[in-house]
Short mmCIF file of C-alpha atoms in Angstrom, two decimals:
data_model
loop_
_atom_site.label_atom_id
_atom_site.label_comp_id
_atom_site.label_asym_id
_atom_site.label_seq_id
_atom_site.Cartn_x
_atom_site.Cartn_y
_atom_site.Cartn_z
CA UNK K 1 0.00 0.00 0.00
CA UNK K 2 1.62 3.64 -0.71
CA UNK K 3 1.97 5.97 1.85
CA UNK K 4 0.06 8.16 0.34
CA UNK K 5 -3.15 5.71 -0.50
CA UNK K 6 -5.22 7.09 1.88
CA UNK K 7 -5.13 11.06 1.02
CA UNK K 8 -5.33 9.97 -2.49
CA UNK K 9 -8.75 8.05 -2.17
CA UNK K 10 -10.40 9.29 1.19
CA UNK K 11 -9.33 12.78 0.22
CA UNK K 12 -10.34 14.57 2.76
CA UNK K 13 -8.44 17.40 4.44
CA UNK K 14 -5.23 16.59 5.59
CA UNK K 15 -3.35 19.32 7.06
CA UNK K 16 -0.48 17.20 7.36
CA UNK K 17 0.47 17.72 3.98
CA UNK K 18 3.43 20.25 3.59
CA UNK K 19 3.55 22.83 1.41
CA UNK K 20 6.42 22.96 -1.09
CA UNK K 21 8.39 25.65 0.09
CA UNK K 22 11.60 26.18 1.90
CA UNK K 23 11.56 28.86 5.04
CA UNK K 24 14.38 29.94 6.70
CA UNK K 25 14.67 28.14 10.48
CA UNK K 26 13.79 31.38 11.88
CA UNK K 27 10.67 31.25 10.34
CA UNK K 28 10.00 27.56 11.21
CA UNK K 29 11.57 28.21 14.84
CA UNK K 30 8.83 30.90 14.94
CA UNK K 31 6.17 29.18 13.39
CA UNK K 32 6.67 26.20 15.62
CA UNK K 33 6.72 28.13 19.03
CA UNK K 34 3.46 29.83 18.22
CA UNK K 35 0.47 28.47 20.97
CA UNK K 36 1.04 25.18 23.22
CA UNK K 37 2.89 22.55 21.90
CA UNK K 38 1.58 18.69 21.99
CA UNK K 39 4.83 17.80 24.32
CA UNK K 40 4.30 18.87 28.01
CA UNK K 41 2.95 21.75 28.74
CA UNK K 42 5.13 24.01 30.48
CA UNK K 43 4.75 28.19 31.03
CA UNK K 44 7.40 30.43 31.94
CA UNK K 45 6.95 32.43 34.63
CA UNK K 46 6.81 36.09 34.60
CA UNK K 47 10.25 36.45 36.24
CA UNK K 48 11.75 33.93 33.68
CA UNK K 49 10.22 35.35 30.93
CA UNK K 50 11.88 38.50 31.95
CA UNK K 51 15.19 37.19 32.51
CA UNK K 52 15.02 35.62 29.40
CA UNK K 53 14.72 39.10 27.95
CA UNK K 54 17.40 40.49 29.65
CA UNK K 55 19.60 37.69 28.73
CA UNK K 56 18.42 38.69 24.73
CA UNK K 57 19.18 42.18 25.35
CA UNK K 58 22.72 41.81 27.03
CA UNK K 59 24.02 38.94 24.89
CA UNK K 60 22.51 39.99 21.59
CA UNK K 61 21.05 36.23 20.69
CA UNK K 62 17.01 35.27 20.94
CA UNK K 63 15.72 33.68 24.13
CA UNK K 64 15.86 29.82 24.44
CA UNK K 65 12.42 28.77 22.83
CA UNK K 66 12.40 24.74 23.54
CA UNK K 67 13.41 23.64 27.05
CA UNK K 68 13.44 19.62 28.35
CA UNK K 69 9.39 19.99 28.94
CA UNK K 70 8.36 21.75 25.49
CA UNK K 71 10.73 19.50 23.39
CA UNK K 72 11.79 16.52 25.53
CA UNK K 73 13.28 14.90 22.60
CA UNK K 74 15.33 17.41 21.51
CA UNK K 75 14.17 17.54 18.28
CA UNK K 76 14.09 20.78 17.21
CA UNK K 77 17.85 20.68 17.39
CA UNK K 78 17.99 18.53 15.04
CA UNK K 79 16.35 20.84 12.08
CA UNK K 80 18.86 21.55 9.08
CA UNK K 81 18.91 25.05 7.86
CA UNK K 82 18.91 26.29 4.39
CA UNK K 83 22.00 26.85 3.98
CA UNK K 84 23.14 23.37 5.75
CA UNK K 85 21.29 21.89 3.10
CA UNK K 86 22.37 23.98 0.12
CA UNK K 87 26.35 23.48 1.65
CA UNK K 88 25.12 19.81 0.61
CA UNK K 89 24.90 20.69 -3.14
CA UNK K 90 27.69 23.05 -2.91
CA UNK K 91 30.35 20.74 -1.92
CA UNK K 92 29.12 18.24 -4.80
CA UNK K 93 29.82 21.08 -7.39
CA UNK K 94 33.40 21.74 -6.08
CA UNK K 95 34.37 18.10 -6.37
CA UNK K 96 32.32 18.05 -9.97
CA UNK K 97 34.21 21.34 -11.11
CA UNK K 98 37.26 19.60 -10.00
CA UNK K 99 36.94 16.32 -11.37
CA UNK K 100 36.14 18.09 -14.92
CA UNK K 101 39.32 20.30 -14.60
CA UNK K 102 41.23 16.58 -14.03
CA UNK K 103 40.12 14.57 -16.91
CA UNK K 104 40.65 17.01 -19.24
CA UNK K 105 42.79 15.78 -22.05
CA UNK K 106 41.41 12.04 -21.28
CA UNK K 107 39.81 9.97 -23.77
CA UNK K 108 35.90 9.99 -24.79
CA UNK K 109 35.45 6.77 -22.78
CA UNK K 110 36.87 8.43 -19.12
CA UNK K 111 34.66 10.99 -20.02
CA UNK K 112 31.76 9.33 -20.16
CA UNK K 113 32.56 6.89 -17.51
CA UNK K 114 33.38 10.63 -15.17
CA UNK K 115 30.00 12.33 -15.97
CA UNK K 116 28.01 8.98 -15.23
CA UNK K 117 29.80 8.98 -11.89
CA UNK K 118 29.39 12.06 -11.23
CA UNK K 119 25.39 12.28 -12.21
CA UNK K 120 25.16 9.56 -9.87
CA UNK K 121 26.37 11.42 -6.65
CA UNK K 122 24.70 14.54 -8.04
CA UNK K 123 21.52 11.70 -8.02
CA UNK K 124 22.25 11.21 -4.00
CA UNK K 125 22.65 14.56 -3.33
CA UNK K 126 19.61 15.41 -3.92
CA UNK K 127 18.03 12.69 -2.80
CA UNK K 128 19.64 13.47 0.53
CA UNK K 129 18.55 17.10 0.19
CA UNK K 130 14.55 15.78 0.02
CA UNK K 131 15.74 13.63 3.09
CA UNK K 132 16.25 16.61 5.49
CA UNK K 133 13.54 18.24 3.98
CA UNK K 134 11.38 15.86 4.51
CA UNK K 135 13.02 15.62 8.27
CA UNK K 136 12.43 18.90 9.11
CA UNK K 137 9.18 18.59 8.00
CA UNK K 138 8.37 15.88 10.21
CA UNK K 139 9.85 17.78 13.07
CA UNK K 140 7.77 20.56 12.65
CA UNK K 141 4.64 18.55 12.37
CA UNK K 142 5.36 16.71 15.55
CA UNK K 143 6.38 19.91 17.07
CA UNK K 144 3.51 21.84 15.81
CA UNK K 145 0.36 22.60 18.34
CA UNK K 146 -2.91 19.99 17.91
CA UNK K 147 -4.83 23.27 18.37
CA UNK K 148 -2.79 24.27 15.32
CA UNK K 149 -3.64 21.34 13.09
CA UNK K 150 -7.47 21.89 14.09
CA UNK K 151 -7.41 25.60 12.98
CA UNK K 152 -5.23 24.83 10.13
CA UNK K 153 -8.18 22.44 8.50
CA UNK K 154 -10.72 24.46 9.75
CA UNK K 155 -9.26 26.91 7.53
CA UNK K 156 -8.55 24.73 4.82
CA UNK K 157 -12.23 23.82 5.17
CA UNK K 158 -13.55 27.19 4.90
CA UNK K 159 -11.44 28.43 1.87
CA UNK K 160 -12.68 25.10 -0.31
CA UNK K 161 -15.99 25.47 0.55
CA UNK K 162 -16.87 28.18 -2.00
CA UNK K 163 -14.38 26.28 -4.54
CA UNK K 164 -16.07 22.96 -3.59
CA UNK K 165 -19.26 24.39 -4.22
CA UNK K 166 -18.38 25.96 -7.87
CA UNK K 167 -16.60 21.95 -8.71
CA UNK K 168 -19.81 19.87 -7.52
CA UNK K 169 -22.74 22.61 -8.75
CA UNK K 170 -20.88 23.52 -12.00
CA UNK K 171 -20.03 19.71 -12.77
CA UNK K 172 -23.47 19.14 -12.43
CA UNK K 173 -24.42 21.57 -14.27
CA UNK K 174 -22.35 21.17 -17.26
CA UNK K 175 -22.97 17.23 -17.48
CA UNK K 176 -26.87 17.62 -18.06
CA UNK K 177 -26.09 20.04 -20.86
CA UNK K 178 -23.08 17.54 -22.12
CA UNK K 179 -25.12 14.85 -21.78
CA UNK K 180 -27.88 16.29 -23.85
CA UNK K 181 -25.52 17.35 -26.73
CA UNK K 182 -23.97 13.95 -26.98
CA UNK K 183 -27.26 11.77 -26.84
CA UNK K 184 -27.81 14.01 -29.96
CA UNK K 185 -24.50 13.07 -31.38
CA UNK K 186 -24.66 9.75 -30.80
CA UNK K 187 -28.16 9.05 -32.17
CA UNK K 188 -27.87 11.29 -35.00
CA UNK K 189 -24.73 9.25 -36.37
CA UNK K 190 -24.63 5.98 -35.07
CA UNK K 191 -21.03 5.45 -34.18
CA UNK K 192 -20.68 3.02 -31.38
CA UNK K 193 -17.56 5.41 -30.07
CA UNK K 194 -19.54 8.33 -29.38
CA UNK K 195 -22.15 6.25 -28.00
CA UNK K 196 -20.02 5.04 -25.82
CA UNK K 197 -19.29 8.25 -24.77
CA UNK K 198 -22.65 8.96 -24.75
CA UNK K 199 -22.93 6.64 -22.28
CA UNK K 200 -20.53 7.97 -20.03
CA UNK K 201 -21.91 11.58 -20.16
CA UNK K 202 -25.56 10.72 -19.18
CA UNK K 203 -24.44 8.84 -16.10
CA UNK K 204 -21.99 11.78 -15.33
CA UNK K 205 -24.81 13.78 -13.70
CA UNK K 206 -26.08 10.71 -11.73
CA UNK K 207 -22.67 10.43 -10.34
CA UNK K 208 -23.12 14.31 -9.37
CA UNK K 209 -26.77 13.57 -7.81
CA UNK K 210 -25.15 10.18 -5.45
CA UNK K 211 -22.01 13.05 -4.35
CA UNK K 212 -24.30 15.48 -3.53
CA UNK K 213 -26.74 12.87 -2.03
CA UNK K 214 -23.75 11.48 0.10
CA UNK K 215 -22.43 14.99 1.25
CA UNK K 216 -25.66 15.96 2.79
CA UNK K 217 -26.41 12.22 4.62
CA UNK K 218 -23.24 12.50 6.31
CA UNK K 219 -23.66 16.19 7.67
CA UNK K 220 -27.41 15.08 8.92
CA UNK K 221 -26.85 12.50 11.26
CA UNK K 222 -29.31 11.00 13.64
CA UNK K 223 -26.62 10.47 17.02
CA UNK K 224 -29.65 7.41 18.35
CA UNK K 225 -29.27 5.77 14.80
CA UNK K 226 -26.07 6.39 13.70
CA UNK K 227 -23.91 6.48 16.81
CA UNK K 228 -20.78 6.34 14.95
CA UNK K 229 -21.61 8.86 12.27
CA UNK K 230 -22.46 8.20 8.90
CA UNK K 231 -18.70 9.01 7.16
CA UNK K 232 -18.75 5.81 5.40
CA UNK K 233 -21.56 6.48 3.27
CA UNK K 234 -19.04 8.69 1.01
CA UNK K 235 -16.86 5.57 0.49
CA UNK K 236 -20.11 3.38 -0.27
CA UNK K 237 -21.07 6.06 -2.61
CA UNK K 238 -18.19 6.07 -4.22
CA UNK K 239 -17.89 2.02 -5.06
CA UNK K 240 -21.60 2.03 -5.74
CA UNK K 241 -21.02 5.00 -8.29
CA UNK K 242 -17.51 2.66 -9.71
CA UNK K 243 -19.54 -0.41 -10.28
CA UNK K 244 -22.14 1.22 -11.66
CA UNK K 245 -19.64 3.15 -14.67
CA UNK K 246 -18.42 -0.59 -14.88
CA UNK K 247 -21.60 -2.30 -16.06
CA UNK K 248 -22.39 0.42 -18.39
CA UNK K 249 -19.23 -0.33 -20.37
CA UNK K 250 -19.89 -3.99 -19.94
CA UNK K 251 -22.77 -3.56 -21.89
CA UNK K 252 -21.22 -1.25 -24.92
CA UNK K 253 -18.79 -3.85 -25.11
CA UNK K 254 -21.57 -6.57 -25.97
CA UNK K 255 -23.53 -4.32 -28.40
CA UNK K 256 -19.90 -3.39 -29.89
CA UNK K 257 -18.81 -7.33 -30.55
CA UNK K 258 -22.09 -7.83 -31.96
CA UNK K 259 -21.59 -5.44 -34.72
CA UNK K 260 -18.24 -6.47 -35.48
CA UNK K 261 -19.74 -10.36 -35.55
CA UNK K 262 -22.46 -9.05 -38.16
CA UNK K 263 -19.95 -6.92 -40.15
CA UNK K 264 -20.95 -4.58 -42.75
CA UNK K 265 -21.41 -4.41 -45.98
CA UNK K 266 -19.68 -0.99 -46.73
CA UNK K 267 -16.19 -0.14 -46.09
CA UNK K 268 -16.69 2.57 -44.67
CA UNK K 269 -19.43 4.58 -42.51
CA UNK K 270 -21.23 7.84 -42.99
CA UNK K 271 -19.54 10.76 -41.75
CA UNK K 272 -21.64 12.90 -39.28
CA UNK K 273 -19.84 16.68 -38.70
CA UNK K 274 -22.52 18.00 -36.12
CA UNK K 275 -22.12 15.19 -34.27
CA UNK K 276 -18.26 15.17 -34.06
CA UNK K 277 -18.76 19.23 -33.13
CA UNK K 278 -21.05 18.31 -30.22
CA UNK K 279 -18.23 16.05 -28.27
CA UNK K 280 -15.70 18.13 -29.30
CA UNK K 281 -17.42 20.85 -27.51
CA UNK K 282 -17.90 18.11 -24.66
CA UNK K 283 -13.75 17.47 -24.91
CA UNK K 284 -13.23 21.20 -24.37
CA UNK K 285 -15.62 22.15 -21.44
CA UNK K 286 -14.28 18.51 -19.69
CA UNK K 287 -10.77 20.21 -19.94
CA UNK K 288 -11.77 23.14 -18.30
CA UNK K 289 -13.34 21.81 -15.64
CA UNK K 290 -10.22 18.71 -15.02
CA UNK K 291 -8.13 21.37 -14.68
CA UNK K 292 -10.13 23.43 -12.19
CA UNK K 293 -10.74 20.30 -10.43
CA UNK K 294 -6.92 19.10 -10.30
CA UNK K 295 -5.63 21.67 -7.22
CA UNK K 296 -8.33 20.40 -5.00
CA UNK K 297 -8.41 16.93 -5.58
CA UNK K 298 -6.59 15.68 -2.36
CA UNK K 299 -8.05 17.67 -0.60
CA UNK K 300 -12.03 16.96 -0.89
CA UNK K 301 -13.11 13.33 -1.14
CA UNK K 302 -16.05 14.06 -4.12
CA UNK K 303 -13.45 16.83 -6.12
CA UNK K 304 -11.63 13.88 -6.22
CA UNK K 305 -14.10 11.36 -7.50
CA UNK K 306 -14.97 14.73 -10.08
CA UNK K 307 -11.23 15.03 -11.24
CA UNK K 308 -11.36 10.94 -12.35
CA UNK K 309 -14.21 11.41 -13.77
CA UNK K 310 -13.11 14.36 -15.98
CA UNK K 311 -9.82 12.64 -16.44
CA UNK K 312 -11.70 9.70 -18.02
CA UNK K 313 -14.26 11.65 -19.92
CA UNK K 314 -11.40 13.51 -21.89
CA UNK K 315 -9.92 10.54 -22.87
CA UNK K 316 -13.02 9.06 -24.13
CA UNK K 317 -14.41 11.97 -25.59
CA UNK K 318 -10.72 11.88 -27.81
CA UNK K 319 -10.60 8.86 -28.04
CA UNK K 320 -13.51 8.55 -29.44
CA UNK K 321 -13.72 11.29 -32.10
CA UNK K 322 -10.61 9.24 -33.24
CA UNK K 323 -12.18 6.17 -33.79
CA UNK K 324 -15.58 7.88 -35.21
CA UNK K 325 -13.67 9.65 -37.76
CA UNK K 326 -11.85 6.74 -38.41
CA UNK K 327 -14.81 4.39 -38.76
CA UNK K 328 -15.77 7.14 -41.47
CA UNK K 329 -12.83 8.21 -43.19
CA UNK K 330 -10.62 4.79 -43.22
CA UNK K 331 -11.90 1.20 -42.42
CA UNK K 332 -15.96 1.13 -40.60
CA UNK K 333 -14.85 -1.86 -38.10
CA UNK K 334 -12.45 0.68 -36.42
CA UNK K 335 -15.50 2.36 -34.49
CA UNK K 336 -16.71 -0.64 -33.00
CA UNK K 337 -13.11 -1.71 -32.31
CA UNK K 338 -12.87 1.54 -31.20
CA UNK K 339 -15.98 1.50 -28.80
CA UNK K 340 -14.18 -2.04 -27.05
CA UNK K 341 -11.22 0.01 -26.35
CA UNK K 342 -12.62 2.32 -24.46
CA UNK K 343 -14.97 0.84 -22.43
CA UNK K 344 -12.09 -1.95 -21.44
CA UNK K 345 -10.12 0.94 -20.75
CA UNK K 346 -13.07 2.49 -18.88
CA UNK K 347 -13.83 -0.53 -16.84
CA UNK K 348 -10.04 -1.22 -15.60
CA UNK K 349 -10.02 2.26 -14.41
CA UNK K 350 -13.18 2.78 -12.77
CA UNK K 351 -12.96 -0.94 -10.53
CA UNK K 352 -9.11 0.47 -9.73
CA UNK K 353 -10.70 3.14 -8.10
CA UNK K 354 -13.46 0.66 -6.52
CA UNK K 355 -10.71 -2.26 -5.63
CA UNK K 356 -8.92 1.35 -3.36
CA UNK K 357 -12.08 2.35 -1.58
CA UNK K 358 -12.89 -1.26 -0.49
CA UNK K 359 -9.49 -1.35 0.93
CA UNK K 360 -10.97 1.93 3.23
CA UNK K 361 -13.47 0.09 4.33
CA UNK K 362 -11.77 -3.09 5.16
CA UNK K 363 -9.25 -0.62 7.36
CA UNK K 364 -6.04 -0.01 5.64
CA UNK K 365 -2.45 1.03 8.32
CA UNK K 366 -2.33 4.68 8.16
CA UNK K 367 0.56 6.37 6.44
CA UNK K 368 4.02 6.59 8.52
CA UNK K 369 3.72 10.04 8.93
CA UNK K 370 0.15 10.34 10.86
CA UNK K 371 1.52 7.10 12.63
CA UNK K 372 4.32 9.16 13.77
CA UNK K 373 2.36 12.04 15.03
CA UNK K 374 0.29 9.81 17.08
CA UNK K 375 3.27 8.22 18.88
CA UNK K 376 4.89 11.19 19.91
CA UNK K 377 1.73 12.94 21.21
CA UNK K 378 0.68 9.95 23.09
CA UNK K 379 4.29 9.86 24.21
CA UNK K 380 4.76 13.76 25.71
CA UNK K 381 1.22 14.16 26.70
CA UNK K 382 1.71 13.48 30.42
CA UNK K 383 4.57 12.68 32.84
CA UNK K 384 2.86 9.85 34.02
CA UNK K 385 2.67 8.22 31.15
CA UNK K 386 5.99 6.31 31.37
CA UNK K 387 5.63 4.15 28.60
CA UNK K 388 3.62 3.67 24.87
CA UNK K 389 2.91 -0.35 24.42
CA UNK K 390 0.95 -0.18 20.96
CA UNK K 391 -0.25 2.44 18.57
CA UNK K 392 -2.14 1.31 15.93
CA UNK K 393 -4.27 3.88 13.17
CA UNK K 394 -6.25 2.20 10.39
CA UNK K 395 -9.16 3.65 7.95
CA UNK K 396 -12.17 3.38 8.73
CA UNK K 397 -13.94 4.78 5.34
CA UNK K 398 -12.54 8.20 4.83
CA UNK K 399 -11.15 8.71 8.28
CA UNK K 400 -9.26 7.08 10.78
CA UNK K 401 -9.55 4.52 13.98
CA UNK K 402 -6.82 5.59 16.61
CA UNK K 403 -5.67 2.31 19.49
CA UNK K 404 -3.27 3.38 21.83
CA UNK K 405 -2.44 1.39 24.72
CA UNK K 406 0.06 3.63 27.25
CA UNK K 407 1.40 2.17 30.75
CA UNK K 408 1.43 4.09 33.70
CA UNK K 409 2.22 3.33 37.23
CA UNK K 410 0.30 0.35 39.23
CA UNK K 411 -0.14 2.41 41.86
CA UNK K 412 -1.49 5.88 40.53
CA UNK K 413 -4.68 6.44 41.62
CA UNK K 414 -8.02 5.57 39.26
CA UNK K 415 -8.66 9.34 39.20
CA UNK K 416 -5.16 9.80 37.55
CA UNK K 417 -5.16 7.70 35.05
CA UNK K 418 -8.62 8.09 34.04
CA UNK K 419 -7.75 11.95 33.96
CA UNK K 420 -4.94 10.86 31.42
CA UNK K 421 -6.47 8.71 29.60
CA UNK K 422 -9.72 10.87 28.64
CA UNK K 423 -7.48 13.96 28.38
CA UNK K 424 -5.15 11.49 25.24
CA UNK K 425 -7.99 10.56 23.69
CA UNK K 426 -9.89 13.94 23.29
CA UNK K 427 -6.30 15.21 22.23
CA UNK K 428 -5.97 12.53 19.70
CA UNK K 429 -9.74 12.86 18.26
CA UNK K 430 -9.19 16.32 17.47
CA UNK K 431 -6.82 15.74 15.12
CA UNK K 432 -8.47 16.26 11.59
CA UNK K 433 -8.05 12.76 10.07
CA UNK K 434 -9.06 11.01 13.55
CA UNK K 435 -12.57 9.27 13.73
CA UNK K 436 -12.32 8.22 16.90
CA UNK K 437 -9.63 7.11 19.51
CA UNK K 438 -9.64 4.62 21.70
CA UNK K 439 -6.50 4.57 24.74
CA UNK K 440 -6.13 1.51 27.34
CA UNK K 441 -4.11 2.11 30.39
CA UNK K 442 -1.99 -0.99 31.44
CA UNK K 443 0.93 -0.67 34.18
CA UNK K 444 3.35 -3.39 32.04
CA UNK K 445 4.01 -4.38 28.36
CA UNK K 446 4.90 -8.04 29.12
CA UNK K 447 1.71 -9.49 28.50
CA UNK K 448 -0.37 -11.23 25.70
CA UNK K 449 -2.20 -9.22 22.79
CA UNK K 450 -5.40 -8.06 23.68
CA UNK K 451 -7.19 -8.38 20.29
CA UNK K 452 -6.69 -11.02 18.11
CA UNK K 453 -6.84 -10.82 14.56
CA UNK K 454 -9.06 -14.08 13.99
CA UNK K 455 -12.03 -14.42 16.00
CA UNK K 456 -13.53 -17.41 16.36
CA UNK K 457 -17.67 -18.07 15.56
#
């Protein structure tokens, strides 16, 4: 499973996501220190606030922003600056520059045999450059506030919701009048290839309808019925909406071997321009519309259902002008030909999608990342907590189930570690991607498995 098979099919928010861009440490430093932290939490007092100032003042160098309780790890020291990072790719040019300067005057085949050696260390350079990125990354994930990763999707939330609205509505939109302009294609030529695509665009808009169906049942949920939530229903959407693209080409693949069984009599077919206009016009408005759906489509679970589906429908839609023209201009058995193509090609692409949300439901390991996250706040939540024994995080539909099972002394009190223990898991269900979180309290890590993974009947 890739790491990144969850995002990529629940698609919901995920705030853990990084943005592409390089800050100084100072800004990161900065960034990180701003509201509590998920280690301990620890406040300076005013007098040690105040000496810290001092200190900045008389010494000329910032006050000490991680301390033993903030960052008990130490990991903030361990963040590479830019120009650490760029010394990295520096010192590989030196000893390329050099290298050059030495073989000069060699034969063609030290040449070559130089510049492949030295593309392959530029080649681990910078794959050790995206490792300390990605390092420092991770730091300041771990290091970053769970208040912070709340406001940062509730953001995120807020700022799609008027794009989200414009991708679903306008989708919809578009598809009844696409659908309408290539039922008149189709019919009005006869080419199995633009039926197929036909096809394709008059379920589009049902596959709008079930999103829009889905979105509302899972914001309307009856807490006595549904004491879990509904959040599943998206996923079941989604593989009902997959099978149901599926049978559709199923069936254009019958009607298309049947013609090809019966042959024809001509060599070629009648050639229909209104009717190649109409799904050309369908190509160009899918285009638009893939590409306004392609920034937010691992972000929002049905933008990303919308994106495949425009990805598909432009390759049908080209497809099959290809093969219309074709069945016109060259040989006619190319358009039914044509029409099995596609809706193979369909078919494998649409039960892909359905085999990945299946795997959501069943309950797929969650990415290393949010698995890391979860370990270290369950680890620096609370001194008593002297030990993690298991952390598990699996999908659960679109979202996440969290186990953690922490030890704590046999003799704190039942107050304490219920205290602890409530506190953990309210910390860990806040978290964006979290469904729910269940934590177990032990006082050793010597004994049996709690769950097992077959149950007997």
């Amino acid at each position: 499973m890739e790491e990144h098979l969850r995002h990529s099919l629940s698609n919901h928010p995920n705030p853990f996501q990084s943005v592409h861009h390089s800050p100084s440490r100072s800004e990161r430093m900065t960034r990180i220190n701003e509201g509590s932290t998920t280690a301990l939490e620890h406040e300076l007092t005013t007098m040690q606030q105040h000496r810290s100032g001092s200190s900045s003042d008389e010494e000329g160098a910032p006050p000490p922003r991680y301390t033993p309780q903030n960052d008990p790890f130490r990991l903030a020291s361990k963040l590479k600056t830019e120009d650490e990072i760029r010394q990295m790719k520096a010192n590989t040019s030196r000893k390329r520059d050099s290298t050059t300067g030495a073989n000069k005057g060699r034969k063609v085949a030290s040449m070559v045999e130089s510049t492949t050696r030295l593309g392959k260390q530029a080649f681990i350079t910078k794959k050790l450059q995206g490792f300390y990125e990605s390092q420092n990354e991770n730091i300041e994930r771990m290091l970053k506030p769970v208040e912070e990763h709340r406001r940062a999707a509730r953001e995120l939330n807020i700022d799609n919701r008027l794009k989200y609205r414009i991708a679903v509505y306008g989708s919809f939109a578009a598809n009844i009048i696409l659908s309408i302009i290539q039922v008149y294609g189709a019919v009005s030529s006869g080419s199995l290839s633009l039926f197929t695509t036909m096809a394709d665009a008059v379920f589009d808009p049902m596959s709008n309808l079930t999103l829009l169906l889905c979105n509302k049942a899972v914001n309307r949920v009856d807490p006595r019925k549904f004491p879990a939530g509904k959040a599943r229903i998206e996923t079941a959407g989604n593989i009902c909406f997959c099978f149901l693209m599926t049978a559709v080409s199923f069936i254009l693949i019958a009607f298309s071997i049947r013609e090809l069984a019966e042959g024809s009599t001509e060599e070629t077919q009648s050639f229909h321009l209104p009717s190649v206009i109409a799904v050309s016009v369908a190509f160009a408005t899918k285009l638009a519309l893939f590409l306004y759906c392609w920034a937010l489509r691992n972000q929002v679970s049905q933008i990303r259902i919308l994106w495949e589906d425009h990805r598909n429908d432009l390759f049908i839609n080209g497809f099959g002008i290809l093969t219309s023209v074709g069945g016109s201009k060259l040989r006619w058995w190319i358009d039914p030909m044509g029409a099995i193509i596609l809706s193979v090609l369909v078919s494998v692409l649409w039960l892909h999608s359905a085999y990945g949300e299946f795997q959501l439901l069943v309950g797929v390991t969650a990415d290393t990342n949010m698995q890391q996250l979860i370990t270290y706040i369950s680890m620096t939540h609370s001194p008593l907590i002297t030990a993690i024994d298991t952390v598990r995080a699996y999908t659960s539909g679109p979202r996440l189930l969290v186990e953690v099972d922490v030890v704590m002394d046999a003799d704190a009190s039942l107050r304490a570690t219920h205290d602890v223990a409530e506190e953990l898991q309210i910390k860990l269900e806040s978290l964006p991607d979290v469904e729910r979180a269940y934590v177990h309290v032990d006082y050793e890590t010597t004994h049996k498995p709690e769950h097992f993974l077959k149950k007997e009947l």
